[in-house]
mmCIF file with all atom_site columns, C-alpha atoms in Angstrom:
data_model
loop_
_atom_site.group_PDB
_atom_site.id
_atom_site.type_symbol
_atom_site.label_atom_id
_atom_site.label_alt_id
_atom_site.label_comp_id
_atom_site.label_asym_id
_atom_site.label_entity_id
_atom_site.label_seq_id
_atom_site.pdbx_PDB_ins_code
_atom_site.Cartn_x
_atom_site.Cartn_y
_atom_site.Cartn_z
_atom_site.occupancy
_atom_site.B_iso_or_equiv
_atom_site.pdbx_formal_charge
_atom_site.auth_seq_id
_atom_site.auth_comp_id
_atom_site.auth_asym_id
_atom_site.auth_atom_id
_atom_site.pdbx_PDB_model_num
ATOM 1   C CA . MET A 1 1   ? 29.729  -0.145 -12.682 1.00 0.00 ? 1   MET A CA 1
ATOM 2   C CA . ARG A 1 2   ? 32.441  2.504  -12.465 1.00 0.00 ? 2   ARG A CA 1
ATOM 3   C CA . HIS A 1 3   ? 30.877  4.482  -15.284 1.00 0.00 ? 3   HIS A CA 1
ATOM 4   C CA . LEU A 1 4   ? 27.574  4.570  -13.371 1.00 0.00 ? 4   LEU A CA 1
ATOM 5   C CA . ALA A 1 5   ? 29.300  5.960  -10.264 1.00 0.00 ? 5   ALA A CA 1
ATOM 6   C CA . GLY A 1 6   ? 30.955  8.527  -12.521 1.00 0.00 ? 6   GLY A CA 1
ATOM 7   C CA . ILE A 1 7   ? 27.578  9.576  -13.967 1.00 0.00 ? 7   ILE A CA 1
ATOM 8   C CA . VAL A 1 8   ? 26.163  10.165 -10.485 1.00 0.00 ? 8   VAL A CA 1
ATOM 9   C CA . LYS A 1 9   ? 29.345  11.926 -9.351  1.00 0.00 ? 9   LYS A CA 1
ATOM 10  C CA . THR A 1 10  ? 29.104  14.256 -12.365 1.00 0.00 ? 10  THR A CA 1
ATOM 11  C CA . ALA A 1 11  ? 25.441  14.986 -11.579 1.00 0.00 ? 11  ALA A CA 1
ATOM 12  C CA . VAL A 1 12  ? 26.228  15.766 -7.934  1.00 0.00 ? 12  VAL A CA 1
ATOM 13  C CA . ALA A 1 13  ? 29.075  18.080 -8.983  1.00 0.00 ? 13  ALA A CA 1
ATOM 14  C CA . LEU A 1 14  ? 26.690  19.918 -11.325 1.00 0.00 ? 14  LEU A CA 1
ATOM 15  C CA . LEU A 1 15  ? 24.098  20.229 -8.546  1.00 0.00 ? 15  LEU A CA 1
ATOM 16  C CA . THR A 1 16  ? 26.513  21.473 -5.915  1.00 0.00 ? 16  THR A CA 1
ATOM 17  C CA . GLY A 1 17  ? 28.915  23.434 -8.115  1.00 0.00 ? 17  GLY A CA 1
ATOM 18  C CA . ASP A 1 18  ? 31.792  21.327 -6.807  1.00 0.00 ? 18  ASP A CA 1
ATOM 19  C CA . GLY A 1 19  ? 34.614  21.981 -9.285  1.00 0.00 ? 19  GLY A CA 1
ATOM 20  C CA . THR A 1 20  ? 32.241  23.185 -11.957 1.00 0.00 ? 20  THR A CA 1
ATOM 21  C CA . GLU A 1 21  ? 29.486  25.693 -12.577 1.00 0.00 ? 21  GLU A CA 1
ATOM 22  C CA . MET A 1 22  ? 26.113  24.731 -11.112 1.00 0.00 ? 22  MET A CA 1
ATOM 23  C CA . ASP A 1 23  ? 23.746  23.445 -13.745 1.00 0.00 ? 23  ASP A CA 1
ATOM 24  C CA . ARG A 1 24  ? 20.538  21.837 -12.516 1.00 0.00 ? 24  ARG A CA 1
ATOM 25  C CA . ASP A 1 25  ? 19.278  20.882 -15.975 1.00 0.00 ? 25  ASP A CA 1
ATOM 26  C CA . SER A 1 26  ? 22.494  19.081 -16.900 1.00 0.00 ? 26  SER A CA 1
ATOM 27  C CA . ALA A 1 27  ? 22.543  17.374 -13.517 1.00 0.00 ? 27  ALA A CA 1
ATOM 28  C CA . GLU A 1 28  ? 19.007  16.137 -14.095 1.00 0.00 ? 28  GLU A CA 1
ATOM 29  C CA . ASN A 1 29  ? 19.959  14.815 -17.548 1.00 0.00 ? 29  ASN A CA 1
ATOM 30  C CA . TRP A 1 30  ? 22.855  12.845 -16.019 1.00 0.00 ? 30  TRP A CA 1
ATOM 31  C CA . LEU A 1 31  ? 20.565  11.490 -13.296 1.00 0.00 ? 31  LEU A CA 1
ATOM 32  C CA . VAL A 1 32  ? 17.912  10.447 -15.823 1.00 0.00 ? 32  VAL A CA 1
ATOM 33  C CA . LEU A 1 33  ? 20.649  8.523  -17.656 1.00 0.00 ? 33  LEU A CA 1
ATOM 34  C CA . ALA A 1 34  ? 21.782  6.916  -14.409 1.00 0.00 ? 34  ALA A CA 1
ATOM 35  C CA . ASP A 1 35  ? 18.166  5.955  -13.644 1.00 0.00 ? 35  ASP A CA 1
ATOM 36  C CA . LYS A 1 36  ? 17.835  4.337  -17.064 1.00 0.00 ? 36  LYS A CA 1
ATOM 37  C CA . TYR A 1 37  ? 20.922  2.241  -16.225 1.00 0.00 ? 37  TYR A CA 1
ATOM 38  C CA . GLY A 1 38  ? 19.320  1.177  -12.941 1.00 0.00 ? 38  GLY A CA 1
ATOM 39  C CA . VAL A 1 39  ? 21.185  3.296  -10.402 1.00 0.00 ? 39  VAL A CA 1
ATOM 40  C CA . PRO A 1 40  ? 18.918  2.893  -7.375  1.00 0.00 ? 40  PRO A CA 1
ATOM 41  C CA . ASN A 1 41  ? 19.097  6.394  -5.931  1.00 0.00 ? 41  ASN A CA 1
ATOM 42  C CA . ALA A 1 42  ? 19.121  8.391  -9.197  1.00 0.00 ? 42  ALA A CA 1
ATOM 43  C CA . GLY A 1 43  ? 15.334  8.697  -9.298  1.00 0.00 ? 43  GLY A CA 1
ATOM 44  C CA . TYR A 1 44  ? 15.331  9.631  -5.635  1.00 0.00 ? 44  TYR A CA 1
ATOM 45  C CA . MET A 1 45  ? 17.824  12.400 -6.326  1.00 0.00 ? 45  MET A CA 1
ATOM 46  C CA . ILE A 1 46  ? 15.677  13.759 -9.161  1.00 0.00 ? 46  ILE A CA 1
ATOM 47  C CA . GLY A 1 47  ? 12.575  13.572 -6.963  1.00 0.00 ? 47  GLY A CA 1
ATOM 48  C CA . THR A 1 48  ? 14.425  15.492 -4.259  1.00 0.00 ? 48  THR A CA 1
ATOM 49  C CA . MET A 1 49  ? 15.394  18.158 -6.786  1.00 0.00 ? 49  MET A CA 1
ATOM 50  C CA . TYR A 1 50  ? 11.717  18.728 -7.551  1.00 0.00 ? 50  TYR A CA 1
ATOM 51  C CA . TYR A 1 51  ? 10.469  18.288 -3.992  1.00 0.00 ? 51  TYR A CA 1
ATOM 52  C CA . ASN A 1 52  ? 12.827  20.911 -2.591  1.00 0.00 ? 52  ASN A CA 1
ATOM 53  C CA . PRO A 1 53  ? 14.022  23.199 -5.383  1.00 0.00 ? 53  PRO A CA 1
ATOM 54  C CA . ARG A 1 54  ? 15.948  25.321 -2.870  1.00 0.00 ? 54  ARG A CA 1
ATOM 55  C CA . LEU A 1 55  ? 18.446  22.471 -2.534  1.00 0.00 ? 55  LEU A CA 1
ATOM 56  C CA . CYS A 1 56  ? 19.381  23.231 -6.120  1.00 0.00 ? 56  CYS A CA 1
ATOM 57  C CA . ASN A 1 57  ? 19.376  27.003 -5.671  1.00 0.00 ? 57  ASN A CA 1
ATOM 58  C CA . THR A 1 58  ? 16.249  27.502 -7.700  1.00 0.00 ? 58  THR A CA 1
ATOM 59  C CA . SER A 1 59  ? 13.632  29.758 -6.204  1.00 0.00 ? 59  SER A CA 1
ATOM 60  C CA . GLN A 1 60  ? 9.938   29.061 -6.379  1.00 0.00 ? 60  GLN A CA 1
ATOM 61  C CA . GLU A 1 61  ? 7.235   31.256 -4.906  1.00 0.00 ? 61  GLU A CA 1
ATOM 62  C CA . GLU A 1 62  ? 4.908   29.507 -2.520  1.00 0.00 ? 62  GLU A CA 1
ATOM 63  C CA . GLY A 1 63  ? 1.508   28.911 -4.072  1.00 0.00 ? 63  GLY A CA 1
ATOM 64  C CA . SER A 1 64  ? 2.767   29.186 -7.635  1.00 0.00 ? 64  SER A CA 1
ATOM 65  C CA . VAL A 1 65  ? 1.776   26.711 -10.325 1.00 0.00 ? 65  VAL A CA 1
ATOM 66  C CA . THR A 1 66  ? 5.379   25.624 -10.670 1.00 0.00 ? 66  THR A CA 1
ATOM 67  C CA . MET A 1 67  ? 5.442   24.396 -7.067  1.00 0.00 ? 67  MET A CA 1
ATOM 68  C CA . ALA A 1 68  ? 2.451   22.142 -7.761  1.00 0.00 ? 68  ALA A CA 1
ATOM 69  C CA . ASP A 1 69  ? 4.055   20.945 -10.995 1.00 0.00 ? 69  ASP A CA 1
ATOM 70  C CA . ASP A 1 70  ? 7.325   20.279 -9.163  1.00 0.00 ? 70  ASP A CA 1
ATOM 71  C CA . LEU A 1 71  ? 5.462   18.276 -6.521  1.00 0.00 ? 71  LEU A CA 1
ATOM 72  C CA . ILE A 1 72  ? 3.825   16.131 -9.197  1.00 0.00 ? 72  ILE A CA 1
ATOM 73  C CA . LEU A 1 73  ? 7.225   15.502 -10.807 1.00 0.00 ? 73  LEU A CA 1
ATOM 74  C CA . ALA A 1 74  ? 8.763   14.739 -7.399  1.00 0.00 ? 74  ALA A CA 1
ATOM 75  C CA . ALA A 1 75  ? 6.019   12.196 -6.665  1.00 0.00 ? 75  ALA A CA 1
ATOM 76  C CA . THR A 1 76  ? 6.503   10.631 -10.110 1.00 0.00 ? 76  THR A CA 1
ATOM 77  C CA . TRP A 1 77  ? 10.241  10.149 -9.568  1.00 0.00 ? 77  TRP A CA 1
ATOM 78  C CA . PHE A 1 78  ? 9.830   8.972  -5.969  1.00 0.00 ? 78  PHE A CA 1
ATOM 79  C CA . ARG A 1 79  ? 7.202   6.447  -7.135  1.00 0.00 ? 79  ARG A CA 1
ATOM 80  C CA . ARG A 1 80  ? 9.489   5.192  -9.882  1.00 0.00 ? 80  ARG A CA 1
ATOM 81  C CA . SER A 1 81  ? 12.303  4.580  -7.358  1.00 0.00 ? 81  SER A CA 1
ATOM 82  C CA . ALA A 1 82  ? 9.948   3.269  -4.663  1.00 0.00 ? 82  ALA A CA 1
ATOM 83  C CA . GLU A 1 83  ? 8.706   0.616  -7.082  1.00 0.00 ? 83  GLU A CA 1
ATOM 84  C CA . LYS A 1 84  ? 12.354  -0.438 -7.475  1.00 0.00 ? 84  LYS A CA 1
ATOM 85  C CA . GLY A 1 85  ? 12.660  -0.846 -3.703  1.00 0.00 ? 85  GLY A CA 1
ATOM 86  C CA . HIS A 1 86  ? 14.369  2.445  -2.770  1.00 0.00 ? 86  HIS A CA 1
ATOM 87  C CA . LEU A 1 87  ? 13.387  3.036  0.878   1.00 0.00 ? 87  LEU A CA 1
ATOM 88  C CA . ARG A 1 88  ? 13.823  6.813  1.042   1.00 0.00 ? 88  ARG A CA 1
ATOM 89  C CA . SER A 1 89  ? 11.714  7.137  -2.111  1.00 0.00 ? 89  SER A CA 1
ATOM 90  C CA . MET A 1 90  ? 9.011   5.091  -0.438  1.00 0.00 ? 90  MET A CA 1
ATOM 91  C CA . MET A 1 91  ? 9.124   7.422  2.564   1.00 0.00 ? 91  MET A CA 1
ATOM 92  C CA . MET A 1 92  ? 9.022   10.594 0.451   1.00 0.00 ? 92  MET A CA 1
ATOM 93  C CA . LEU A 1 93  ? 6.219   9.355  -1.797  1.00 0.00 ? 93  LEU A CA 1
ATOM 94  C CA . GLY A 1 94  ? 4.272   8.336  1.301   1.00 0.00 ? 94  GLY A CA 1
ATOM 95  C CA . ALA A 1 95  ? 4.818   11.756 2.877   1.00 0.00 ? 95  ALA A CA 1
ATOM 96  C CA . ILE A 1 96  ? 3.583   13.547 -0.239  1.00 0.00 ? 96  ILE A CA 1
ATOM 97  C CA . LEU A 1 97  ? 0.504   11.371 -0.519  1.00 0.00 ? 97  LEU A CA 1
ATOM 98  C CA . MET A 1 98  ? -0.391  11.536 3.183   1.00 0.00 ? 98  MET A CA 1
ATOM 99  C CA . ALA A 1 99  ? 0.127   15.274 3.528   1.00 0.00 ? 99  ALA A CA 1
ATOM 100 C CA . GLU A 1 100 ? -3.241  17.019 3.212   1.00 0.00 ? 100 GLU A CA 1
ATOM 101 C CA . ASN A 1 101 ? -1.820  20.277 1.926   1.00 0.00 ? 101 ASN A CA 1
ATOM 102 C CA . GLN A 1 102 ? 0.282   18.562 -0.726  1.00 0.00 ? 102 GLN A CA 1
ATOM 103 C CA . SER A 1 103 ? -1.856  15.678 -1.919  1.00 0.00 ? 103 SER A CA 1
ATOM 104 C CA . GLU A 1 104 ? -4.093  17.898 -4.051  1.00 0.00 ? 104 GLU A CA 1
ATOM 105 C CA . ALA A 1 105 ? -1.088  18.825 -6.165  1.00 0.00 ? 105 ALA A CA 1
ATOM 106 C CA . VAL A 1 106 ? -0.352  15.173 -6.843  1.00 0.00 ? 106 VAL A CA 1
ATOM 107 C CA . GLU A 1 107 ? -3.905  14.509 -8.000  1.00 0.00 ? 107 GLU A CA 1
ATOM 108 C CA . GLU A 1 108 ? -3.666  17.096 -10.794 1.00 0.00 ? 108 GLU A CA 1
ATOM 109 C CA . ASP A 1 109 ? -7.381  17.906 -10.700 1.00 0.00 ? 109 ASP A CA 1
ATOM 110 C CA . ASP A 1 110 ? -9.248  20.444 -8.649  1.00 0.00 ? 110 ASP A CA 1
ATOM 111 C CA . ASN A 1 111 ? -12.236 18.237 -7.804  1.00 0.00 ? 111 ASN A CA 1
ATOM 112 C CA . GLU A 1 112 ? -12.703 17.769 -4.105  1.00 0.00 ? 112 GLU A CA 1
ATOM 113 C CA . ASP A 1 113 ? -13.286 14.029 -3.864  1.00 0.00 ? 113 ASP A CA 1
ATOM 114 C CA . PRO A 1 114 ? -13.101 12.556 -0.345  1.00 0.00 ? 114 PRO A CA 1
ATOM 115 C CA . GLU A 1 115 ? -12.844 9.028  -1.757  1.00 0.00 ? 115 GLU A CA 1
ATOM 116 C CA . ALA A 1 116 ? -9.815  9.979  -3.894  1.00 0.00 ? 116 ALA A CA 1
ATOM 117 C CA . ASP A 1 117 ? -8.265  11.744 -0.889  1.00 0.00 ? 117 ASP A CA 1
ATOM 118 C CA . ASN A 1 118 ? -8.794  8.580  1.166   1.00 0.00 ? 118 ASN A CA 1
ATOM 119 C CA . LEU A 1 119 ? -7.207  6.405  -1.509  1.00 0.00 ? 119 LEU A CA 1
ATOM 120 C CA . ARG A 1 120 ? -4.188  8.737  -1.737  1.00 0.00 ? 120 ARG A CA 1
ATOM 121 C CA . GLU A 1 121 ? -3.809  8.633  2.035   1.00 0.00 ? 121 GLU A CA 1
ATOM 122 C CA . GLN A 1 122 ? -4.034  4.812  2.036   1.00 0.00 ? 122 GLN A CA 1
ATOM 123 C CA . GLU A 1 123 ? -1.426  4.584  -0.716  1.00 0.00 ? 123 GLU A CA 1
ATOM 124 C CA . GLY A 1 124 ? 0.795   7.039  1.165   1.00 0.00 ? 124 GLY A CA 1
ATOM 125 C CA . ARG A 1 125 ? 0.489   4.966  4.329   1.00 0.00 ? 125 ARG A CA 1
ATOM 126 C CA . TYR A 1 126 ? 1.283   1.816  2.325   1.00 0.00 ? 126 TYR A CA 1
ATOM 127 C CA . TRP A 1 127 ? 4.563   3.244  1.015   1.00 0.00 ? 127 TRP A CA 1
ATOM 128 C CA . THR A 1 128 ? 5.504   4.745  4.358   1.00 0.00 ? 128 THR A CA 1
ATOM 129 C CA . GLU A 1 129 ? 4.793   1.458  6.167   1.00 0.00 ? 129 GLU A CA 1
ATOM 130 C CA . ARG A 1 130 ? 6.948   -0.460 3.693   1.00 0.00 ? 130 ARG A CA 1
ATOM 131 C CA . ALA A 1 131 ? 9.887   1.820  4.430   1.00 0.00 ? 131 ALA A CA 1
ATOM 132 C CA . ALA A 1 132 ? 9.154   1.799  8.181   1.00 0.00 ? 132 ALA A CA 1
ATOM 133 C CA . HIS A 1 133 ? 9.031   -2.004 8.303   1.00 0.00 ? 133 HIS A CA 1
ATOM 134 C CA . HIS A 1 134 ? 12.492  -2.003 6.737   1.00 0.00 ? 134 HIS A CA 1
ATOM 135 C CA . GLY A 1 135 ? 13.707  0.153  9.630   1.00 0.00 ? 135 GLY A CA 1
ATOM 136 C CA . LEU A 1 136 ? 13.882  3.591  8.015   1.00 0.00 ? 136 LEU A CA 1
ATOM 137 C CA . CYS A 1 137 ? 13.735  5.936  10.989  1.00 0.00 ? 137 CYS A CA 1
ATOM 138 C CA . GLY A 1 138 ? 12.166  8.869  9.121   1.00 0.00 ? 138 GLY A CA 1
ATOM 139 C CA . ALA A 1 139 ? 9.357   6.668  7.852   1.00 0.00 ? 139 ALA A CA 1
ATOM 140 C CA . GLN A 1 140 ? 8.716   5.355  11.356  1.00 0.00 ? 140 GLN A CA 1
ATOM 141 C CA . TYR A 1 141 ? 8.525   8.900  12.662  1.00 0.00 ? 141 TYR A CA 1
ATOM 142 C CA . ASN A 1 142 ? 6.200   9.966  9.806   1.00 0.00 ? 142 ASN A CA 1
ATOM 143 C CA . LEU A 1 143 ? 3.866   7.034  10.561  1.00 0.00 ? 143 LEU A CA 1
ATOM 144 C CA . GLY A 1 144 ? 3.833   7.862  14.249  1.00 0.00 ? 144 GLY A CA 1
ATOM 145 C CA . VAL A 1 145 ? 2.859   11.458 13.526  1.00 0.00 ? 145 VAL A CA 1
ATOM 146 C CA . HIS A 1 146 ? 0.266   10.348 10.966  1.00 0.00 ? 146 HIS A CA 1
ATOM 147 C CA . PHE A 1 147 ? -1.376  7.927  13.407  1.00 0.00 ? 147 PHE A CA 1
ATOM 148 C CA . HIS A 1 148 ? -1.317  10.516 16.180  1.00 0.00 ? 148 HIS A CA 1
ATOM 149 C CA . PHE A 1 149 ? -3.226  13.023 14.064  1.00 0.00 ? 149 PHE A CA 1
ATOM 150 C CA . SER A 1 150 ? -5.551  10.235 12.906  1.00 0.00 ? 150 SER A CA 1
ATOM 151 C CA . GLY A 1 151 ? -6.404  9.520  16.540  1.00 0.00 ? 151 GLY A CA 1
ATOM 152 C CA . ASP A 1 152 ? -4.734  6.102  16.838  1.00 0.00 ? 152 ASP A CA 1
ATOM 153 C CA . THR A 1 153 ? -2.561  6.688  19.907  1.00 0.00 ? 153 THR A CA 1
ATOM 154 C CA . ALA A 1 154 ? -1.407  3.066  20.233  1.00 0.00 ? 154 ALA A CA 1
ATOM 155 C CA . LYS A 1 155 ? -0.039  2.921  16.673  1.00 0.00 ? 155 LYS A CA 1
ATOM 156 C CA . ALA A 1 156 ? 1.398   6.418  17.021  1.00 0.00 ? 156 ALA A CA 1
ATOM 157 C CA . LEU A 1 157 ? 3.329   5.435  20.137  1.00 0.00 ? 157 LEU A CA 1
ATOM 158 C CA . TYR A 1 158 ? 4.475   2.168  18.552  1.00 0.00 ? 158 TYR A CA 1
ATOM 159 C CA . TRP A 1 159 ? 6.022   3.848  15.498  1.00 0.00 ? 159 TRP A CA 1
ATOM 160 C CA . LEU A 1 160 ? 7.375   6.845  17.374  1.00 0.00 ? 160 LEU A CA 1
ATOM 161 C CA . GLN A 1 161 ? 9.063   4.465  19.832  1.00 0.00 ? 161 GLN A CA 1
ATOM 162 C CA . LYS A 1 162 ? 10.679  2.622  16.902  1.00 0.00 ? 162 LYS A CA 1
ATOM 163 C CA . ALA A 1 163 ? 12.080  5.941  15.663  1.00 0.00 ? 163 ALA A CA 1
ATOM 164 C CA . ALA A 1 164 ? 13.116  7.005  19.169  1.00 0.00 ? 164 ALA A CA 1
ATOM 165 C CA . ASP A 1 165 ? 14.980  3.714  19.610  1.00 0.00 ? 165 ASP A CA 1
ATOM 166 C CA . GLN A 1 166 ? 17.106  4.763  16.634  1.00 0.00 ? 166 GLN A CA 1
ATOM 167 C CA . GLY A 1 167 ? 17.922  8.087  18.271  1.00 0.00 ? 167 GLY A CA 1
ATOM 168 C CA . ASP A 1 168 ? 15.272  10.353 16.769  1.00 0.00 ? 168 ASP A CA 1
ATOM 169 C CA . THR A 1 169 ? 14.875  13.095 19.380  1.00 0.00 ? 169 THR A CA 1
ATOM 170 C CA . ALA A 1 170 ? 11.744  14.529 17.752  1.00 0.00 ? 170 ALA A CA 1
ATOM 171 C CA . ALA A 1 171 ? 10.103  11.127 18.199  1.00 0.00 ? 171 ALA A CA 1
ATOM 172 C CA . THR A 1 172 ? 11.063  11.132 21.875  1.00 0.00 ? 172 THR A CA 1
ATOM 173 C CA . VAL A 1 173 ? 9.553   14.595 22.343  1.00 0.00 ? 173 VAL A CA 1
ATOM 174 C CA . ASN A 1 174 ? 6.346   13.515 20.565  1.00 0.00 ? 174 ASN A CA 1
ATOM 175 C CA . ILE A 1 175 ? 6.055   10.402 22.743  1.00 0.00 ? 175 ILE A CA 1
ATOM 176 C CA . ALA A 1 176 ? 6.263   12.566 25.889  1.00 0.00 ? 176 ALA A CA 1
ATOM 177 C CA . SER A 1 177 ? 3.714   14.963 24.478  1.00 0.00 ? 177 SER A CA 1
ATOM 178 C CA . ILE A 1 178 ? 1.263   12.202 23.549  1.00 0.00 ? 178 ILE A CA 1
ATOM 179 C CA . LYS A 1 179 ? 1.616   10.570 26.946  1.00 0.00 ? 179 LYS A CA 1
ATOM 180 C CA . ARG A 1 180 ? 1.051   13.926 28.649  1.00 0.00 ? 180 ARG A CA 1
ATOM 181 C CA . GLU A 1 181 ? -2.056  14.514 26.496  1.00 0.00 ? 181 GLU A CA 1
ATOM 182 C CA . SER A 1 182 ? -3.302  11.011 27.290  1.00 0.00 ? 182 SER A CA 1
ATOM 183 C CA . ALA A 1 183 ? -2.763  11.522 31.028  1.00 0.00 ? 183 ALA A CA 1
ATOM 184 C CA . VAL A 1 184 ? -4.706  14.796 30.943  1.00 0.00 ? 184 VAL A CA 1
ATOM 185 C CA . THR A 1 185 ? -7.526  13.173 28.994  1.00 0.00 ? 185 THR A CA 1
ATOM 186 C CA . LEU A 1 186 ? -7.646  10.226 31.436  1.00 0.00 ? 186 LEU A CA 1
ATOM 187 C CA . GLN A 1 187 ? -7.655  12.607 34.411  1.00 0.00 ? 187 GLN A CA 1
ATOM 188 C CA . GLU A 1 188 ? -10.452 14.688 32.845  1.00 0.00 ? 188 GLU A CA 1
ATOM 189 C CA . ARG A 1 189 ? -12.527 11.525 32.299  1.00 0.00 ? 189 ARG A CA 1
ATOM 190 C CA . GLU A 1 190 ? -12.016 10.464 35.917  1.00 0.00 ? 190 GLU A CA 1
ATOM 191 C CA . GLU A 1 191 ? -13.039 13.919 37.151  1.00 0.00 ? 191 GLU A CA 1
ATOM 192 C CA . VAL A 1 192 ? -16.214 13.808 35.044  1.00 0.00 ? 192 VAL A CA 1
ATOM 193 C CA . LEU A 1 193 ? -17.054 10.370 36.434  1.00 0.00 ? 193 LEU A CA 1
ATOM 194 C CA . LEU A 1 194 ? -16.604 11.630 39.992  1.00 0.00 ? 194 LEU A CA 1
ATOM 195 C CA . ILE A 1 195 ? -18.968 14.546 39.360  1.00 0.00 ? 195 ILE A CA 1
ATOM 196 C CA . MET A 1 196 ? -21.674 12.416 37.767  1.00 0.00 ? 196 MET A CA 1
ATOM 197 C CA . PRO A 1 197 ? -24.372 11.149 40.179  1.00 0.00 ? 197 PRO A CA 1
#
């Protein structure tokens, strides 16, 4: 087991430049090796490298083909780790699949297919719910936001409250905002009923 920790430590050093020159490619090679040996978070780390290349000091222009390719690779590595039970990978894969502006990149084709979009969203929600049910605060928050934008206020408040209970201040702010919106909507309905004959 010590050699596995050493592999990951070497990869992290290469990613951060801690005591050595930064080398993203070598870091990825070490992490792929760690993943092959079953290190749970190695695939997550690779997925993160592709999901947010700026973390590794690589620059990508927004809208470029390489960003879409990186997102596909990120989703592939997150899926691989999610299937092994890695909670943060479940959350990240879910976020990629549920995000409208990112899901097209995961699909790899340019056909606009509402059914395929719906299936991706369902799969994204599945992975996010798995992580949320295990208590991962970020996944709970993501589900709350997803349900809010989907129009399911009750589920949104449920998941946001779970995240807020763990100290997520953004969840607390969203809960207040949703309740304020709901109060305005209820008041508007009451005013309309009073005006109607």
